[in-house]
JSON list of C-alpha atoms in Angstrom, two decimals:
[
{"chain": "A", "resi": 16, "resn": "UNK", "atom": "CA", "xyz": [-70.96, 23.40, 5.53]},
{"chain": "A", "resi": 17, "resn": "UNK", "atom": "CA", "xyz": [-68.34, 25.87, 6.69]},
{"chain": "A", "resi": 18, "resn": "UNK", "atom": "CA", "xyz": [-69.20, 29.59, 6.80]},
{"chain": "A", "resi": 19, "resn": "UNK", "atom": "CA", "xyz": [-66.93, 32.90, 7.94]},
{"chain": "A", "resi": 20, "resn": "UNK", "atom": "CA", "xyz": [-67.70, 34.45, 10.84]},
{"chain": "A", "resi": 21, "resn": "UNK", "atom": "CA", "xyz": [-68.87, 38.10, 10.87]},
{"chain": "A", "resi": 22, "resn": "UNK", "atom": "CA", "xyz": [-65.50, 40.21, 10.94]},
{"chain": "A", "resi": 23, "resn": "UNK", "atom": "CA", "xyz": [-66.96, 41.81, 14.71]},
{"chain": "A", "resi": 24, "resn": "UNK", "atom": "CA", "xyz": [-67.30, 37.99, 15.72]},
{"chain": "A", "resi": 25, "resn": "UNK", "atom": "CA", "xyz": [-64.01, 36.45, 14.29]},
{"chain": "A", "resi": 26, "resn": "UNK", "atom": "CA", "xyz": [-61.65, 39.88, 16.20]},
{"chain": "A", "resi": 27, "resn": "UNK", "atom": "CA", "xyz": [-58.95, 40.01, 18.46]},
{"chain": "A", "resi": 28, "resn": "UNK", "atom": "CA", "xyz": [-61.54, 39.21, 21.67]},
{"chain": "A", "resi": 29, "resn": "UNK", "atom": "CA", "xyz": [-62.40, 35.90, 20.56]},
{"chain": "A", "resi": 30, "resn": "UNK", "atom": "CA", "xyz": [-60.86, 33.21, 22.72]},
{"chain": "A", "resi": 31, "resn": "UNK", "atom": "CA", "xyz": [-60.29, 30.75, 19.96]},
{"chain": "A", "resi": 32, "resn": "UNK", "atom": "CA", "xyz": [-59.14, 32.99, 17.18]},
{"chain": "A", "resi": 33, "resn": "UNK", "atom": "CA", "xyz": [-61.86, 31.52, 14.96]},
{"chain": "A", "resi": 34, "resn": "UNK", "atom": "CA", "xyz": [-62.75, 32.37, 11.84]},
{"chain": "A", "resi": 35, "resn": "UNK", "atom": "CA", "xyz": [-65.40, 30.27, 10.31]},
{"chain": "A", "resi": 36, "resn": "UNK", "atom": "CA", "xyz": [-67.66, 28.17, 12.09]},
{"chain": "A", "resi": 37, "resn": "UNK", "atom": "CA", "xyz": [-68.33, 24.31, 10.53]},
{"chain": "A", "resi": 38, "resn": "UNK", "atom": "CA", "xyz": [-71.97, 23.08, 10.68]},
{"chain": "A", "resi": 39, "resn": "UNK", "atom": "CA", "xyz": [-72.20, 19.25, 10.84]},
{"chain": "A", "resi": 40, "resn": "UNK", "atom": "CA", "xyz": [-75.17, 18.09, 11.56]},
{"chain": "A", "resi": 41, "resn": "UNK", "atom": "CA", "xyz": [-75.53, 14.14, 12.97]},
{"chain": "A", "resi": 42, "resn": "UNK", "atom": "CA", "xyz": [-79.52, 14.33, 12.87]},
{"chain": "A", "resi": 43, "resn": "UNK", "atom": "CA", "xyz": [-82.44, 16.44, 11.63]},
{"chain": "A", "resi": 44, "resn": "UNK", "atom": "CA", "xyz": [-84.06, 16.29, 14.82]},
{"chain": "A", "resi": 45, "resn": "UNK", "atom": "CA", "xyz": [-83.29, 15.05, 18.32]},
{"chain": "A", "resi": 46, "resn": "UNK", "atom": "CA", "xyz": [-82.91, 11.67, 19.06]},
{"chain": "A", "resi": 47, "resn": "UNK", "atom": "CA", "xyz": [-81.22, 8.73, 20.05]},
{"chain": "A", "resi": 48, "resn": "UNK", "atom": "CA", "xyz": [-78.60, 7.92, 16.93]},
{"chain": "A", "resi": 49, "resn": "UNK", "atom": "CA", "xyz": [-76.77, 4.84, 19.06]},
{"chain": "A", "resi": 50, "resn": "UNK", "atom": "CA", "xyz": [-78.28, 2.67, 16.61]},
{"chain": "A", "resi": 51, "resn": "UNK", "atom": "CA", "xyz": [-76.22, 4.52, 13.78]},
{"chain": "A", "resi": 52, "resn": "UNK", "atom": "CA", "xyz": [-73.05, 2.25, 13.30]},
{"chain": "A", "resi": 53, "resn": "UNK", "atom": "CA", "xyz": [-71.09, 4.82, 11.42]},
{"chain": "A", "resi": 54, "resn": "UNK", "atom": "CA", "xyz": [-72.85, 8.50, 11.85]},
{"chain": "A", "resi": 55, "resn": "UNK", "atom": "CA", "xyz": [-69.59, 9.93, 13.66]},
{"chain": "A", "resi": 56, "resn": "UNK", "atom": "CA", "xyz": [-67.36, 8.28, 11.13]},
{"chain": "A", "resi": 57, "resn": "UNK", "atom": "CA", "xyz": [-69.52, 9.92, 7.99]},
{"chain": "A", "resi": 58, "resn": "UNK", "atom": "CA", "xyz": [-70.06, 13.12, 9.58]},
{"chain": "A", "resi": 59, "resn": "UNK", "atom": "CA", "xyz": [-66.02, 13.26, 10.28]},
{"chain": "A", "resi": 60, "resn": "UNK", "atom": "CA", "xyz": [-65.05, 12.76, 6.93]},
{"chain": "A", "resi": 61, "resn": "UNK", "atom": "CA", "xyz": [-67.28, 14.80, 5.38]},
{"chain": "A", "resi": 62, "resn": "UNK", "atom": "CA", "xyz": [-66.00, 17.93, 8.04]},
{"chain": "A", "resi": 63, "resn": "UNK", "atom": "CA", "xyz": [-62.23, 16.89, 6.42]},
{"chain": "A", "resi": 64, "resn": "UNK", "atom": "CA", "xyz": [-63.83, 17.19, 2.76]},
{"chain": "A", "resi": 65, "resn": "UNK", "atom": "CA", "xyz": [-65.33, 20.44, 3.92]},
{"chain": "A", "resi": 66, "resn": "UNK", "atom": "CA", "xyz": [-62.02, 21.74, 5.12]},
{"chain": "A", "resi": 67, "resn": "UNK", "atom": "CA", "xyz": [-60.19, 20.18, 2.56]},
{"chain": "A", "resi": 68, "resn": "UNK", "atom": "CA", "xyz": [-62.06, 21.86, -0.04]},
{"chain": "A", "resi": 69, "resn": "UNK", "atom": "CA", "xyz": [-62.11, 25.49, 2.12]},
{"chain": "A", "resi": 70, "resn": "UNK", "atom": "CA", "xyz": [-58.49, 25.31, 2.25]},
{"chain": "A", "resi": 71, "resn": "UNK", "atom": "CA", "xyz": [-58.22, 24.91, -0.93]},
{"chain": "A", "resi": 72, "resn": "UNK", "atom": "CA", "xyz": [-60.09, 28.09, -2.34]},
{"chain": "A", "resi": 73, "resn": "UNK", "atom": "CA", "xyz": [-58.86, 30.11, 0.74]},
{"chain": "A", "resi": 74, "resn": "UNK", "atom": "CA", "xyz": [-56.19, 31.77, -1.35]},
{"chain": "A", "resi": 75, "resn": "UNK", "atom": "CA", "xyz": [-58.06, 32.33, -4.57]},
{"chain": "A", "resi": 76, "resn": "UNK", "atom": "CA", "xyz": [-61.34, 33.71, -2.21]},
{"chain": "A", "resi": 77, "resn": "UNK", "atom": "CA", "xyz": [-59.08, 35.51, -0.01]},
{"chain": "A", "resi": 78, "resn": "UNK", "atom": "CA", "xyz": [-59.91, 33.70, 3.31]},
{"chain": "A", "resi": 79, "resn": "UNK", "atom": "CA", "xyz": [-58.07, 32.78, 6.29]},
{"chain": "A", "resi": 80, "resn": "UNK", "atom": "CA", "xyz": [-57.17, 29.08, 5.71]},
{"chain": "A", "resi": 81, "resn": "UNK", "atom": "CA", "xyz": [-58.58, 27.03, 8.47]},
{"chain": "A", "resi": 82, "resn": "UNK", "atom": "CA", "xyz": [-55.44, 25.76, 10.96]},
{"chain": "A", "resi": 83, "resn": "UNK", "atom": "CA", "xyz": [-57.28, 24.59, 13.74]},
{"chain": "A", "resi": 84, "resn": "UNK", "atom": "CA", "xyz": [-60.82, 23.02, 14.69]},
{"chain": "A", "resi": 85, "resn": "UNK", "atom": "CA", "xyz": [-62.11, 22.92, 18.01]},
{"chain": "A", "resi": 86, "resn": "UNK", "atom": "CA", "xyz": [-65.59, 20.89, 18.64]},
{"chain": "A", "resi": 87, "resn": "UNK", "atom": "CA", "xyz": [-67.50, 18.60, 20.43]},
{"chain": "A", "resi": 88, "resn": "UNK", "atom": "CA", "xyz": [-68.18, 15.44, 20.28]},
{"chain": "A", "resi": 89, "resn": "UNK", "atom": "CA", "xyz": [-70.74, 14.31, 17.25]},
{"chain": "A", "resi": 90, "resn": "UNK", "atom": "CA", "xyz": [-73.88, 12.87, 18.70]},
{"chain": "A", "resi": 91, "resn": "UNK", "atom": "CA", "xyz": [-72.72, 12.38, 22.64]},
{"chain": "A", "resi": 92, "resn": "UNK", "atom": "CA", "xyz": [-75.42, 14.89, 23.65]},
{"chain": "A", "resi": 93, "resn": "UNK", "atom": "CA", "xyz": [-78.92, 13.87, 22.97]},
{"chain": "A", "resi": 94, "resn": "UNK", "atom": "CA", "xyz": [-78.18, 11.64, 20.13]},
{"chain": "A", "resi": 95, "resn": "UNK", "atom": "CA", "xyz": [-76.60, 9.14, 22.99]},
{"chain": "A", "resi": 96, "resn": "UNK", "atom": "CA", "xyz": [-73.33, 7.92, 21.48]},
{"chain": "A", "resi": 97, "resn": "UNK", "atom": "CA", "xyz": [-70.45, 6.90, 24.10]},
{"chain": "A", "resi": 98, "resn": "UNK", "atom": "CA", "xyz": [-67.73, 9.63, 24.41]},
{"chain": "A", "resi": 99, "resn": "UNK", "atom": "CA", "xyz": [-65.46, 6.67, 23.35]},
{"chain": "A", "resi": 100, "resn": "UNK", "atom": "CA", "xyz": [-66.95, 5.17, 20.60]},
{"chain": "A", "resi": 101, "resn": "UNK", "atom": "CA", "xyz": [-67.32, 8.89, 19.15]},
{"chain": "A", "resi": 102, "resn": "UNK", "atom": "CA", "xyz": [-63.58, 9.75, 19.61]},
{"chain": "A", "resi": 103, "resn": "UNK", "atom": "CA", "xyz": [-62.48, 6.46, 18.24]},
{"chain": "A", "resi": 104, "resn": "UNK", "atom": "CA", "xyz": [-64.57, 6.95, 14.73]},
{"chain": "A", "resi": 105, "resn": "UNK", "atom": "CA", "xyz": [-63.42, 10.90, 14.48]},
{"chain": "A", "resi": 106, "resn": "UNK", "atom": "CA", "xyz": [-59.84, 9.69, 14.46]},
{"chain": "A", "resi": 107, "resn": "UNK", "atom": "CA", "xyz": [-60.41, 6.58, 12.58]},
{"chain": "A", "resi": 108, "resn": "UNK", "atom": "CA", "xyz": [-62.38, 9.24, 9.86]},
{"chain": "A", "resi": 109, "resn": "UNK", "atom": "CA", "xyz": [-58.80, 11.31, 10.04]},
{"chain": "A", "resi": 110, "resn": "UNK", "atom": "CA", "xyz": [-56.52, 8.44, 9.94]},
{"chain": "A", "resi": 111, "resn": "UNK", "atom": "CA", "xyz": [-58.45, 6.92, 6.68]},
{"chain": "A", "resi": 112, "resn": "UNK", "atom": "CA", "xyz": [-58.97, 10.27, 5.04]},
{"chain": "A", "resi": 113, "resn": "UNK", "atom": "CA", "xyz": [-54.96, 10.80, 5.38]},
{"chain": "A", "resi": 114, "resn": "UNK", "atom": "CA", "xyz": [-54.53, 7.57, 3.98]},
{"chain": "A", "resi": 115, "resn": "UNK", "atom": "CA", "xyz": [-56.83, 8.24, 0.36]},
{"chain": "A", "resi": 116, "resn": "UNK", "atom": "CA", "xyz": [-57.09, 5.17, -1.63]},
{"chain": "A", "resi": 117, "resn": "UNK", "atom": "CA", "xyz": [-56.00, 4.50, -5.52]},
{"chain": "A", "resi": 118, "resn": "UNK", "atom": "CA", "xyz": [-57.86, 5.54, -8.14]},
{"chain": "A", "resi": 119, "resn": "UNK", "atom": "CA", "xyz": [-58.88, 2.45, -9.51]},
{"chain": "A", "resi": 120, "resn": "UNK", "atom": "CA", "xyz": [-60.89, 0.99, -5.82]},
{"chain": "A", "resi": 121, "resn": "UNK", "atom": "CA", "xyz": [-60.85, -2.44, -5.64]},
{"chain": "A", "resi": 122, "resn": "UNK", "atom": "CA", "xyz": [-63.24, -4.26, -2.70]},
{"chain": "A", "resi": 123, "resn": "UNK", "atom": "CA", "xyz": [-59.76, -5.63, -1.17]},
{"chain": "A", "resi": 124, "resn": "UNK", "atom": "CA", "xyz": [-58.75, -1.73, -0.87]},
{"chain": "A", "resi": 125, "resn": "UNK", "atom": "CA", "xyz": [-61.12, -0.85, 1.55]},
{"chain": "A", "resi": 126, "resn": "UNK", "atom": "CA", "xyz": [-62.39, -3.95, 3.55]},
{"chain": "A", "resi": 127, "resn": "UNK", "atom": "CA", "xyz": [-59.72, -3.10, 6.14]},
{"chain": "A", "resi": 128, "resn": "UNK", "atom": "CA", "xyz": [-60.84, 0.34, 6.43]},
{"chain": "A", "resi": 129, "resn": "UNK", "atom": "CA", "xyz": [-64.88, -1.30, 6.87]},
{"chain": "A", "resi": 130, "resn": "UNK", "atom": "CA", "xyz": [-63.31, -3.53, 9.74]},
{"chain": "A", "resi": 131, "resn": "UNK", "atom": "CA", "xyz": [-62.11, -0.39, 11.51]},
{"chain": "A", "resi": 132, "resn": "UNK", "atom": "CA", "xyz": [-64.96, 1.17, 11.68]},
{"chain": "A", "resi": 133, "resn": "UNK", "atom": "CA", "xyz": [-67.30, -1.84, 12.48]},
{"chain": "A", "resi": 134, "resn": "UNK", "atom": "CA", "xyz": [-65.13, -2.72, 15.42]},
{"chain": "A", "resi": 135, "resn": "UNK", "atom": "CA", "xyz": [-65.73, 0.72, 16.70]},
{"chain": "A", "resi": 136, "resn": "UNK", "atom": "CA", "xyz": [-69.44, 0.03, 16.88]},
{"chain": "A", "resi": 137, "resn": "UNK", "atom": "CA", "xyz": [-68.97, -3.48, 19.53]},
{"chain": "A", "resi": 138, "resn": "UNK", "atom": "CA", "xyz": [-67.10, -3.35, 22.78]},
{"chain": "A", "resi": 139, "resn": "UNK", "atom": "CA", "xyz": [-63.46, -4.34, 22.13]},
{"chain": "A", "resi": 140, "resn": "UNK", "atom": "CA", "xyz": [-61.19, -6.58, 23.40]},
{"chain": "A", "resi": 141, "resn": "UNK", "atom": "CA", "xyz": [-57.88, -4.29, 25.01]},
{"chain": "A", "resi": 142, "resn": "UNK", "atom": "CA", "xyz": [-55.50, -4.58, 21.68]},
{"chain": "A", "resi": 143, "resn": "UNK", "atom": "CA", "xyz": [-58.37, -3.91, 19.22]},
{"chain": "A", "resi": 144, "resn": "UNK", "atom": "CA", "xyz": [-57.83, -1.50, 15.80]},
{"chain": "A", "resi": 145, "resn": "UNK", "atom": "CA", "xyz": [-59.13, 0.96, 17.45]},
{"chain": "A", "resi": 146, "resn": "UNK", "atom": "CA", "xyz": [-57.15, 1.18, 20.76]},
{"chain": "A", "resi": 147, "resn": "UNK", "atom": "CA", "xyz": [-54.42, 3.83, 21.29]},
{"chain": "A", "resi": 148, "resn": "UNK", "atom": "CA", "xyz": [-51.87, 1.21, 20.95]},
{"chain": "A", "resi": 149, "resn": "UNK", "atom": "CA", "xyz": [-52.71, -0.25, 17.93]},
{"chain": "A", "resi": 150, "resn": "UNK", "atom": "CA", "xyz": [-53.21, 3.43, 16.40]},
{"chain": "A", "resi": 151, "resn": "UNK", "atom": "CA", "xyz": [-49.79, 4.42, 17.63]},
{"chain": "A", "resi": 152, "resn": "UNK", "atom": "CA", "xyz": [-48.27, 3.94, 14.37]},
{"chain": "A", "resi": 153, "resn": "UNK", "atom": "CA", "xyz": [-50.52, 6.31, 12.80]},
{"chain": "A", "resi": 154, "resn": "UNK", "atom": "CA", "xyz": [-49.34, 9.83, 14.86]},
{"chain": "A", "resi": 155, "resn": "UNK", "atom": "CA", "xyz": [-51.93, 12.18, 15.63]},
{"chain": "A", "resi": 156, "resn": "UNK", "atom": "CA", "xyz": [-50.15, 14.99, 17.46]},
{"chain": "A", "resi": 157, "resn": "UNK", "atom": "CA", "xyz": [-52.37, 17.61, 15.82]},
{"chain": "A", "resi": 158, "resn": "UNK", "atom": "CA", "xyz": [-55.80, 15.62, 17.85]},
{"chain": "A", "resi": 159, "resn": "UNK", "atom": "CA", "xyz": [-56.09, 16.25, 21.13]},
{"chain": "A", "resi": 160, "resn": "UNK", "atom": "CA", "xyz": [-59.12, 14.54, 22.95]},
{"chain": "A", "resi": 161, "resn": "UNK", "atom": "CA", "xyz": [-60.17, 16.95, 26.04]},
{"chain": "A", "resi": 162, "resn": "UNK", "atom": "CA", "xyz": [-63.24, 15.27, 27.39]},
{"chain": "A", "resi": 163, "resn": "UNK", "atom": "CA", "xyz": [-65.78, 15.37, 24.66]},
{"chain": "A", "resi": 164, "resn": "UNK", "atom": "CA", "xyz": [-64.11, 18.36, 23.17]},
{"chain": "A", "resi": 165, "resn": "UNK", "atom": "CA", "xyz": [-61.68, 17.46, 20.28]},
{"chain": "A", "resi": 166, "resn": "UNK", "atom": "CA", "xyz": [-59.22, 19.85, 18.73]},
{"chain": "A", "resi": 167, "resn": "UNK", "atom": "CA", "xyz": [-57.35, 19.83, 15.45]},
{"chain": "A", "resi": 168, "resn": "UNK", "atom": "CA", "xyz": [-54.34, 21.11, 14.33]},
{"chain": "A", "resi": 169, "resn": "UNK", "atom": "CA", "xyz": [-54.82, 21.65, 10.79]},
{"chain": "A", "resi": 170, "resn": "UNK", "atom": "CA", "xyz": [-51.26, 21.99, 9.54]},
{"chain": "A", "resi": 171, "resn": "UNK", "atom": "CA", "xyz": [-50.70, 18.12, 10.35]},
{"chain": "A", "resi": 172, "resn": "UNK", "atom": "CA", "xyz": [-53.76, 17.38, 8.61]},
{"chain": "A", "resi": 173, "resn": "UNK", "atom": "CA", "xyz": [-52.58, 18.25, 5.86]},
{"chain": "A", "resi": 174, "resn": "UNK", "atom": "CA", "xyz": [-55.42, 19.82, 4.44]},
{"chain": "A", "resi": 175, "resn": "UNK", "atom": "CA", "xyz": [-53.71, 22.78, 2.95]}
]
């Protein structure tokens, strides 16, 4: 769920120049989640269907279209997920939702995508999908990974 921020909130004095503030919840209550294969991916895509869809009715609601995300790491905290394996299914969720499938899904149309996101969940040998290398052909300028703190550039996103 995304919701604005109070107008004395979202003024010139805040550091970020946010305007809204995304809640994504990875659990109801606190707890280990490492047993979760794909909570981080999930959670991920449905932030980009969030912000796709805010983006969207920005104009017509007369909001400030979201350009830029700045958050932690889902589930790193309590919840106990590796730093890596949490940055590796938050790109993975904005490299497959950039990538949208046809309309008529056929198993063979996502099995790849189910690989990706299964070999984020067991320790990988050095060329794996989910290395840097082997993402390199999918550009994410707009993600920048600052310890666990990830931030988006929405324009290359593409969710205008």
């Amino acid at each position: 769920m995304i919701v604005p921020l109070p107008d004395d909130v979202a003024s010139a004095g805040n550091p970020w120049n946010a305007h809204a503030l995304a809640i994504s919840p990875t659990m109801r209550a606190p707890e280990d989640v490492r047993w979760h294969q794909d909570l981080v991916y999930n959670t991920m895509w449905s932030l980009l269907v969030q912000l796709e869809r805010w983006n969207k009715a920005s104009d017509a609601e007369g909001r400030v279209k979201i350009q830029t995300v700045l958050m932690t790491g889902l589930g790193t905290g309590t919840g106990g997920i590796e730093v890596d394996k949490c940055a590796q299914q938050m790109v993975l969720a904005v490299k497959h939702f950039r990538m949208p499938l046809a309309d008529r899904v056929r198993w063979n149309d996502v099995e790849q995508r189910v690989g990706d996101v299964r070999a984020t969940t067991f320790r990988q040998k050095r060329d794996s999908i989910v290395n840097s290398r082997a993402l390199a052909p999918f550009t994410l300028t707009s993600l920048l990974v600052v310890a666990p703190i990830l931030i988006f550039v929405g324009a290359s996103l593409a969710l205008n």
